Every structure is written in structure tokens, then in C-alpha cells.
Amino acid sequence: MTAIEIRNLAKSFGPVRAVDDVSFTVEAGTVTGYLGPNGAGKTTTLRSLLGLVTPDAGEALVNGQRYASLAHPLNEVGAVLEATSFHPGRTARNHLRIMCTAAGLPATRADEALEQVGLADAAGKRVGGFSLGMRQRLALGGALLGNPKIYILDEPANGLDPAGIQWLRGFLRHLAHDQGAAVLVSSHVLAEVEQTVDNVVIIAKGRLVRQGTLAELTQNGESAVRVRTTADFAPALEEAGARVEKVEPGLLRVYGLEAETIGQLALDHKVLLTEVAHERSDLQKVFLELTGEPVAAEAAQ
Amino acid sequence: MTALIRAELQKLFTTRIWWAMLIVMLLLVGLNLFFIIAFAGDTPQNGAAPGLPGLEDPSWLQMALSVGSSGTIFTMILGIIMMTSEYRYQTITGTFLTTPRRGRVIAAKLGAGVLVGLLFAVVALVVVGVVAVTAVLIAGGEVSFTESRVPQIAIGVVASLALYAMFGIGLGALIRNQIAALIGGIVWAYVIESIFAAIPALQGVGKWLPGGGTQALMSIDIDTGLGESQLLPAWGGALLLVGYAVLFAVVANLTTTKRDIT
Ligand SMILES: Nc1ncnc2c1ncn2[C@@H]1O[C@H](COP(=O)(O)OP(=O)(O)OP(=O)(O)O)[C@@H](O)[C@H]1O
Ligand SMILES: [Mg+2]
């Protein structure tokens, strides 16, 4: 059974089409990154999945069911939402204990979960005094209480320090790859999830623009090799089957040949190459192209 | 459901507002009690209206015990806070994630509210009882807990505090904004109710309001000079209060609680 299934989901807020006919699935044992710029509709999708927002059309299912019809939701789905809020006067431990009580879980799970997210020392402190990162960890602790097999996380890295982000990456991979959980994690920064996710779903202005594995996404942009030489090297390259683009005098962009082949070719033709470099199709660039953002980063370079 | 009610009680008792409310309630009850002890047996100069009964008069004890019902405003406030603080601090998200069937959350809160109201009522009655009985004994009067409607008034206090907590929860579910719900509840209890209770022409309507329900529950028809007020029977008053709470909760369940949590 598909762990998470979103089928033709649509939701409008007044005139704003927050989510427009989005469909994708997340299988057990994988981490899927749900990417899109601000206001793309990520949060709205995830909240629909969790029964907090009623979609206008389509379905959002976990384990084949609507979240609201799950008998023991915390045992099936762990969720961390953006700007998760806590009562400032309540301690971290009490916050989780209340969830345990309501969900029929043993109260000891609260301390275990706090231990897991590295908050054991702050268990007895009021949440009002917590930093953003500590709140984020506490929210993650709440998601772990019922040992679920599905995780839905909305920008969980928000507010985490570099060590925290590192830890989170490892933790999400562990949940998916070692424990077989299905993890859906949203972010508007591709680089943040690049090292964690197996699959990517990209949304922009409420519409799904691309979905596939991380590798497929990078293949989208053709990879090229930059070759700098003063010699007239292009005919030889073209003869070998490459497509050559003359970027500027002395600089070629070669498609369809590996750097090693090019080097061999240069040796055979006794051509001096002053530079041979892979032009890796930058993931962030692909992302920006797909989401239709002005490519400000590139212009600045 | 008992698990959900326990969770709701845990929510209340892991924050500080409840004992602040309890202390303020006891202060107000104490103040009331001080005045009716101080002015016991006083007859106003003009003699038009009968004053407070004397300490030896059995009806004084009734009156003293009924002071406990001034706690209704605090259990109502607590009920409003129990509901609206979920929206104020957005903890409602987590609550609905844990219990996606939203109607059950409201029902559990109503159940927890009743228990909290009972607790407050018992504390108020114990304090009032100890002070009042001491005052009566010092004045040389006799105390009988079975006579003179003492049990009925005690039950009335307990029921009205519990029902007002429910009332507050229903109101809070309907008006999710904490400040608005608190202002609404307090204005209602102190301004509108007292207008309806005080003006004889409006008493026919007033008896159908929550305050009229409380009064009916206590059946304190001590003549205040404005004539007998037309109250419902005690059971009718109780039903009326439950009715309001359930009505609010049901309306809230059909409207506000259905809304998107974004
Ligand atoms: N409650 C709401 N009322 C009105 N409009 C809303 C509401 N919630 C979201 N929107 C709109 O829906 C669109 C999608 O918002 P959403 O929060 O889902 O985006 P997002 O991808 O999570 O963005 P971010 O990266 O900033 O978190 C936005 O245009 C937003 O303004
Ligand atoms: Mg968002």
C-alpha cells in the first residue's frame, strides 16, 4: 500500500489557488523532498494530508485512508508543522505527556522521545523559554511518540543550527532507510534536502512542475564539459560525435563527451588544453528554472 | 473518551491559570462572606426592604452558602480559557492531529470542564461552610445541615459552577478569539444578566437566561423587595444551563471547529 498518496488535490483560499491539481505518492522506505518557493502551496498540501485543511477537490491519503478516519493517528503518522506552537507556560515533558494521554500511549514515551531529539536536559523547562531550534526538536519529539511509519514534516530544518541540520538529515535517512518509514519533508531550499532525499517533488504557484528521483532531476539539465584551448579543436570534437558550443574565443562547451575522452582526443591531435572542467548542471539552477523564479543568484555571479 | 478528558485536565493543570482563578474566586467569595457576616441582622433605616437575616436565623446560613455561586464567573472564565487558549497559542493544531475527530475534543473539554467546576465548587463550599458555621456558632446560633435547604443550596452551587464551566467552553468554541469570548462572557454575566434579573418586566425573559438558570438552581427566593422573581424549577434551571452549553458546543462543532486550521 502506498504510504502517502495525493490525488488531484486542489485548495483555494478566496481567489488564491494555493494548491492546484497536485498528485504524487511517497513509498515506504524513501525520503521525498517537497520543494517550492515561498507561497508555492507546500504547507497547504501537507495540512490537507493531515486533515487540518479540507481540500476543495481531490484526495490526500495516508495508508490509504483519510487522516481524520485513522483510529490511532499518532501511531501511524508523525507530523511536524511549520511554526508548531506550544503553550509557553507548559514544560516540554508535560506537552508530550498530554499527547501521550490523549493518544493512549504510555507516559514514558515522552521522556524517550525527548531523549531521541536531544532535549532530555530541557524536559522540565517551560517552552516559553525555548529557542526556535529547541521548539523544532520538541515538535519532532511529538512526531516520534507513537513510533509511526509515516512522517510528514514541514520545513523541519527551520531554526536548526548546522549541527542540528546535520543530525536531522541523518535521522530522516535512518527513519526511511533503516526503519522503512515513508518520509515527506518540505523545504524551499533545495540544498537543504539535497543530501537527504531520494525523490523530489517540485511545486510552484500551486502546480506540480516536476517529480522524480534526485538523479533524474539533475539529468534534466544536460551536463557539459568546458574546454579552454587556443587551437582549433572543435572539428575534431564534432568528428568524435560531440556537440560543440563556442562560448567565447578560446572557450568551448562540449556536450556528449566525457572529459577523459576529450583529453584523449586532445592528446591524439596534439592540442594543448589549458582547462578541462565538468560543468555540473547545478541543482539549484535547475530548481530555479523549474519554479520560474528570477535567476537572481546567477545574475549576481 | 476518558483518556481525552484526562488529557484535557492535564492541559489545564500543567499551566498556571487554574490556581490563579481559584485564588481570585476564593478572595471574592471571602469578601462577600465578610459583608454578609458584618451586616447580618442589619435592617435598613427606612425599613422599606428587609435587610439581611441575623446570624442565628437559619436562613442566614442559606444565604451564606449561596455565596459560593459567585464562583460561576470564574469557572466560566476558566472554561472560556480552556477552549480559546488552544486557538490563541495554536495548540489546536497538535490537539486535532492527536484527535482528528474534532467533536470528540469539544466533548472531552465539556467533560473536563464539569470536573473542574465540581472541584472549584467543593473548594468554595468548604471555605464558605467553615467560615459561616464558625460565625454562626460564635454568634450562639445553631447549625443544622439537613434543615433549611442547606443540601439543596450546596447542590445548587456545585451544579452551577460545573455548568458555567461547560457554558464557558461552549462559548469559547463558538467565539475562538480569547479576548472577545472573555469580554462577551463577562459583559453577559455582569451587565445583561443583571438587567434582566433586576427589571421586573424583563424577568419573564431573564429566567430563560443562564443567570436565571443558576438562580433557579439555588432557588434563593429571599424577597429582596422587588417582588418574587418568576424562576424555573431547580431541575429546569439545570437543564437550561446544560442546554446552553450543548447548544453552543453543537453550533461550534458545526461551524467554527469545522474551519481550516492554517
Ligand atoms: N489561511 C489562508 N488564507 C488565505 N490564503 C492562504 C492561507 N493559507 C495559505 N494561503 C495562501 O496560499 C498560498 C500557498 O501557501 P502555503 O502556505 O501553502 O505555501 P508554502 O509553499 O508553504 O510557502 P512557504 O515556503 O512560505 O511556507 C499562498 O499564496 C498563501 O498566501
Ligand atoms: Mg509553508
Short mmCIF file of N, CA and C in Angstrom, two decimals, chain A residues 10 17 27 35-36 38 41 56 67 78 121 126 144 158 170 188 199 208-209 216 219 246-248 258 285 290 295 298:
data_model
loop_
_atom_site.label_atom_id
_atom_site.label_comp_id
_atom_site.label_asym_id
_atom_site.label_seq_id
_atom_site.Cartn_x
_atom_site.Cartn_y
_atom_site.Cartn_z
N ALA A 10 -6.75 19.94 -4.75
CA ALA A 10 -6.91 21.36 -5.06
C ALA A 10 -7.47 22.07 -3.84
N ARG A 17 -5.32 30.30 -5.63
CA ARG A 17 -5.30 28.85 -5.81
C ARG A 17 -4.02 28.33 -5.15
N GLU A 27 6.50 6.40 -1.17
CA GLU A 27 6.52 4.98 -0.79
C GLU A 27 7.30 4.79 0.51
N LEU A 35 9.45 20.38 -2.63
CA LEU A 35 10.15 21.65 -2.79
C LEU A 35 9.33 22.69 -3.53
N GLY A 36 9.57 23.92 -3.17
CA GLY A 36 8.90 25.01 -3.87
C GLY A 36 9.23 26.31 -3.18
N ASN A 38 8.54 30.19 -1.63
CA ASN A 38 7.55 30.66 -0.66
C ASN A 38 6.18 30.82 -1.33
N GLY A 41 2.54 26.48 -1.97
CA GLY A 41 1.43 25.60 -1.61
C GLY A 41 1.86 24.35 -0.85
N ASP A 56 -10.65 21.37 -1.60
CA ASP A 56 -11.82 21.64 -2.44
C ASP A 56 -12.10 20.46 -3.35
N TYR A 67 -6.73 11.05 6.94
CA TYR A 67 -6.13 11.16 8.27
C TYR A 67 -7.20 11.17 9.36
N GLY A 78 3.59 10.69 11.99
CA GLY A 78 4.23 11.70 12.83
C GLY A 78 4.32 12.97 12.02
N ASP A 121 17.71 17.31 28.62
CA ASP A 121 18.09 18.26 29.68
C ASP A 121 17.05 19.36 29.88
N ARG A 126 9.94 25.28 30.90
CA ARG A 126 8.78 25.80 30.19
C ARG A 126 9.15 26.14 28.75
N LEU A 144 7.53 11.59 17.06
CA LEU A 144 8.12 10.26 17.28
C LEU A 144 7.36 9.42 18.31
N ASN A 158 14.01 24.43 9.81
CA ASN A 158 13.90 25.82 10.23
C ASN A 158 14.40 26.03 11.64
N GLY A 170 20.64 12.94 8.98
CA GLY A 170 20.96 11.56 9.30
C GLY A 170 19.74 10.84 9.87
N HIS A 188 12.03 25.03 1.13
CA HIS A 188 12.13 25.92 -0.02
C HIS A 188 13.59 26.10 -0.42
N ASN A 199 13.73 11.12 -3.53
CA ASN A 199 12.85 11.62 -4.58
C ASN A 199 12.55 13.09 -4.34
N LEU A 208 2.17 21.31 -9.67
CA LEU A 208 3.33 20.43 -9.65
C LEU A 208 4.13 20.64 -10.93
N VAL A 209 5.43 20.91 -10.80
CA VAL A 209 6.21 21.13 -12.01
C VAL A 209 7.15 19.98 -12.34
N GLU A 216 17.33 11.94 -11.67
CA GLU A 216 16.57 12.35 -12.86
C GLU A 216 16.51 13.86 -12.98
N GLN A 219 19.75 15.24 -14.27
CA GLN A 219 19.96 14.88 -15.67
C GLN A 219 19.23 15.82 -16.61
N LYS A 246 30.57 27.38 -29.08
CA LYS A 246 31.69 28.29 -28.87
C LYS A 246 31.23 29.42 -27.96
N VAL A 247 31.68 29.38 -26.75
CA VAL A 247 31.22 30.34 -25.75
C VAL A 247 31.86 31.69 -25.98
N GLU A 248 33.18 31.70 -26.14
CA GLU A 248 33.93 32.92 -26.43
C GLU A 248 35.22 32.45 -27.09
N GLU A 258 32.70 12.57 -22.58
CA GLU A 258 33.27 12.60 -21.24
C GLU A 258 34.58 13.37 -21.25
N LYS A 285 20.15 25.67 -9.80
CA LYS A 285 19.79 26.37 -11.04
C LYS A 285 18.58 25.69 -11.67
N LEU A 290 12.90 25.62 -12.94
CA LEU A 290 11.62 24.92 -12.89
C LEU A 290 10.56 25.72 -12.18
N VAL A 295 16.30 34.31 -11.92
CA VAL A 295 17.56 33.66 -11.56
C VAL A 295 18.54 34.70 -11.05
N GLU A 298 22.22 33.66 -10.32
CA GLU A 298 23.08 33.51 -11.47
C GLU A 298 23.55 34.88 -11.96
#
